[in-house]
Tab-separated table of C-alpha atoms in Angstrom:
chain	number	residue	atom	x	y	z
A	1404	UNK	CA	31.795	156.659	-57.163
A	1405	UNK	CA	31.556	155.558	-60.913
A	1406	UNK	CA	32.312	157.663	-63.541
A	1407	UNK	CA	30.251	158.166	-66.433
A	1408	UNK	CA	32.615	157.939	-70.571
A	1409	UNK	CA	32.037	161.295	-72.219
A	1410	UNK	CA	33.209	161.581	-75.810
A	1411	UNK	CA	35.674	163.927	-74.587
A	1412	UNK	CA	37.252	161.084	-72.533
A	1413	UNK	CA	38.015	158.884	-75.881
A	1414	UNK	CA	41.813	158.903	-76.774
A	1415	UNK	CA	43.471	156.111	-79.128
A	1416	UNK	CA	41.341	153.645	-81.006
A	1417	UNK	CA	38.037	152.570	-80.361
A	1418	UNK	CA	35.855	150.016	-81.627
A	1419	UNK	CA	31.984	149.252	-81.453
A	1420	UNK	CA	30.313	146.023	-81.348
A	1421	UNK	CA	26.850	144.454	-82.363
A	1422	UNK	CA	25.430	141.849	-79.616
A	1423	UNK	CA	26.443	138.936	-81.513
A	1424	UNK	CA	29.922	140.534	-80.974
A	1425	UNK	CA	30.996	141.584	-84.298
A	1426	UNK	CA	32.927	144.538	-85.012
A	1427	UNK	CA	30.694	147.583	-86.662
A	1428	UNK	CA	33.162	150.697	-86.495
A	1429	UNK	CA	36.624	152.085	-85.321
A	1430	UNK	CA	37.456	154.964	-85.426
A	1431	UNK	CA	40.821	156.894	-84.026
A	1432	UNK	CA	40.097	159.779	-81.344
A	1433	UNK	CA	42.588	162.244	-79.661
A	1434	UNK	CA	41.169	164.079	-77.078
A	1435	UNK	CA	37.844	163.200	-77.161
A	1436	UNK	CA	38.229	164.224	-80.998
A	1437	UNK	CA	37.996	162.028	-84.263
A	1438	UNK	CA	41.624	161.859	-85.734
A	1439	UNK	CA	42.333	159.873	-88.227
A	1440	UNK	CA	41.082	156.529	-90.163
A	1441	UNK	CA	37.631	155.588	-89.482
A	1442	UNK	CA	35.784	152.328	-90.980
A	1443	UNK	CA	32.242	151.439	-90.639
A	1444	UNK	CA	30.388	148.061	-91.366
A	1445	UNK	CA	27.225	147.052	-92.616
A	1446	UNK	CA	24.776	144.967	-89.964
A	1447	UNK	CA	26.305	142.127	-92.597
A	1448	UNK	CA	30.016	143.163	-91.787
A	1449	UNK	CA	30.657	144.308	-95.130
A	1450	UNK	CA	32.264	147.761	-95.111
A	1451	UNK	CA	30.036	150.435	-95.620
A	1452	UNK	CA	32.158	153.499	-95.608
A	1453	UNK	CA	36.233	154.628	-94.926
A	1454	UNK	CA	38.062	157.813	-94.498
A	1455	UNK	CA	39.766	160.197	-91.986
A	1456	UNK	CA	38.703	163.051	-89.851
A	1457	UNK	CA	41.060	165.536	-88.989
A	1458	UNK	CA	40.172	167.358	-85.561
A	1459	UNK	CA	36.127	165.607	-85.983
A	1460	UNK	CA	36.424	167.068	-89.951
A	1461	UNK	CA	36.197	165.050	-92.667
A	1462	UNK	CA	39.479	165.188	-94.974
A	1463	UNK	CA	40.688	163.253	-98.273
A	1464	UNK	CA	38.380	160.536	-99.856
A	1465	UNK	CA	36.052	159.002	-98.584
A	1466	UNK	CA	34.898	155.494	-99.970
A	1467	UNK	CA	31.370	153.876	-99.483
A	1468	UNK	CA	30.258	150.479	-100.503
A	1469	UNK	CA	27.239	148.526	-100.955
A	1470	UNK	CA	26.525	145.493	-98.704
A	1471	UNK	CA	28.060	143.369	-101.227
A	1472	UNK	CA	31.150	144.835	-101.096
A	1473	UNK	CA	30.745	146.828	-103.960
A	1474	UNK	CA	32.026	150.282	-104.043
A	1475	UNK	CA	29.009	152.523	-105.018
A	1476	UNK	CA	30.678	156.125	-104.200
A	1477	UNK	CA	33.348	158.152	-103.472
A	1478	UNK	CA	33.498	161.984	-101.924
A	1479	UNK	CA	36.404	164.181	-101.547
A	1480	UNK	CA	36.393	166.246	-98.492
A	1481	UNK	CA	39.222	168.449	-99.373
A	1482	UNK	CA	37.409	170.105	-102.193
């Protein structure tokens, strides 16, 4: 019998790819939880946003950037 991935199943690091095959996200999970660094692309692989989640909550700054690359904002969650 095959088992289904739940969210709650994700431990360690985990990636997500386009179907060219280029890397979109990671993002760190422990227990099925976000913990830790996170980075997300733009469809043109140019980062779009970092930061960290602590227990799925966003903590510390957060940095977003346009799809050139440049940085267009910054939010801190511990505020």
């Amino acid at each position: 019998r095959q088992r289904q991935m739940c969210i709650r199943d994700r431990h360690g690091t985990w990636y997500y790819y386009n179907e060219e095959g280029g890397e979109m996200s990671m993002t760190t999970y422990t227990n099925g939880r976000k913990q830790g660094f996170s980075i997300v692309k733009h469809p043109n692989g140019a980062i779009y946003y970092t930061g960290e989640y602590d227990t799925d909550k966003k903590v510390g700054q957060w940095k977003f950037y346009d799809e050139k690359g440049k940085k267009v904002n910054e939010v801190n969650y511990d505020n």
